[in-house]
């Protein structure tokens, strides 16, 4: 049986209480995905972070983003996520008045919302509500030191917790039946979330891994290798020193909180040929969690055309089993 999460770590992911009234940015016309129609509504509301990681001059920064949006909307939309929570909310079109459905929280991968939006549509097309939470793009801020990596990870967990604050208040949602799906970077975040967020009833973690310092230093993903290269060029640090700095700085790591994860609420998928996060690191995290339910996939990290349909159908079966009344 897992241990109780220490109060220090519980406090670390706390955040200022605030209203979660959201602005609807747009709403699509009903679309069909396989079996059923659904509609997608994008909403935004303020992201409230603890003072030590919040924007220092928020008003001035917001004005600069508003000005940037006139010439570079894509970059402005990304920078807005430093103070905004953005959710794509997928709702089955066959909901009856007053009916409440289970909801699946979905996190972006390192590359953004691509790939995972297929999962959100798939779940909505099978009768579940899905909530896809956007994330801030990863980049190296030359104005900050290595602590920015940990601040980014910690803010990502708080972003997901505040997303749940909003989700559980929606009239279509049964707050007692919240699940989560994370793949790759999303699974790493959701492994931490499984330890610190008790409102989620069941997690599907596809290709999670830890420790994060090891994943970062060995990951071949271009976004990560670029970040490591920028640190090397800025400070002149070699591979071993950067690794040591990450080890000393990163606190938001699934390996640290793994003993506090309720193993009966987690299902893990490991790709046995994974060279991106590293299959051996996935195995290490799984063991550290107390060996929860496990599925093995005969793929690499990306897995080609076969991995998405398999993960969609297998995870759906698990959510049906664990989120039914």
PDB file of C-alpha atoms in Angstrom, residues 138-140 146 148-149 216 222-232 242 246:
ATOM      1  CA  UNK A 138       9.578  24.420 -23.863  1.00  0.00           C
ATOM      2  CA  UNK A 139      12.392  26.897 -24.464  1.00  0.00           C
ATOM      3  CA  UNK A 140      15.443  28.219 -22.634  1.00  0.00           C
ATOM      4  CA  UNK A 146      18.515  26.274 -14.214  1.00  0.00           C
ATOM      5  CA  UNK A 148      13.440  27.561 -14.601  1.00  0.00           C
ATOM      6  CA  UNK A 149      13.247  23.852 -15.515  1.00  0.00           C
ATOM      7  CA  UNK A 216      16.431  15.108 -20.490  1.00  0.00           C
ATOM      8  CA  UNK A 222      14.912  18.083 -30.931  1.00  0.00           C
ATOM      9  CA  UNK A 223      13.203  20.395 -28.428  1.00  0.00           C
ATOM     10  CA  UNK A 224      15.175  18.828 -25.572  1.00  0.00           C
ATOM     11  CA  UNK A 225      18.528  18.573 -27.357  1.00  0.00           C
ATOM     12  CA  UNK A 226      18.176  22.234 -28.342  1.00  0.00           C
ATOM     13  CA  UNK A 227      17.587  23.221 -24.712  1.00  0.00           C
ATOM     14  CA  UNK A 228      20.648  21.274 -23.530  1.00  0.00           C
ATOM     15  CA  UNK A 229      22.755  22.807 -26.304  1.00  0.00           C
ATOM     16  CA  UNK A 230      21.630  26.316 -25.355  1.00  0.00           C
ATOM     17  CA  UNK A 231      22.637  25.731 -21.730  1.00  0.00           C
ATOM     18  CA  UNK A 232      26.038  24.457 -22.876  1.00  0.00           C
ATOM     19  CA  UNK A 242      24.422  20.013 -16.713  1.00  0.00           C
ATOM     20  CA  UNK A 246      19.362  19.068 -13.177  1.00  0.00           C
TER      21      UNK A 246
END
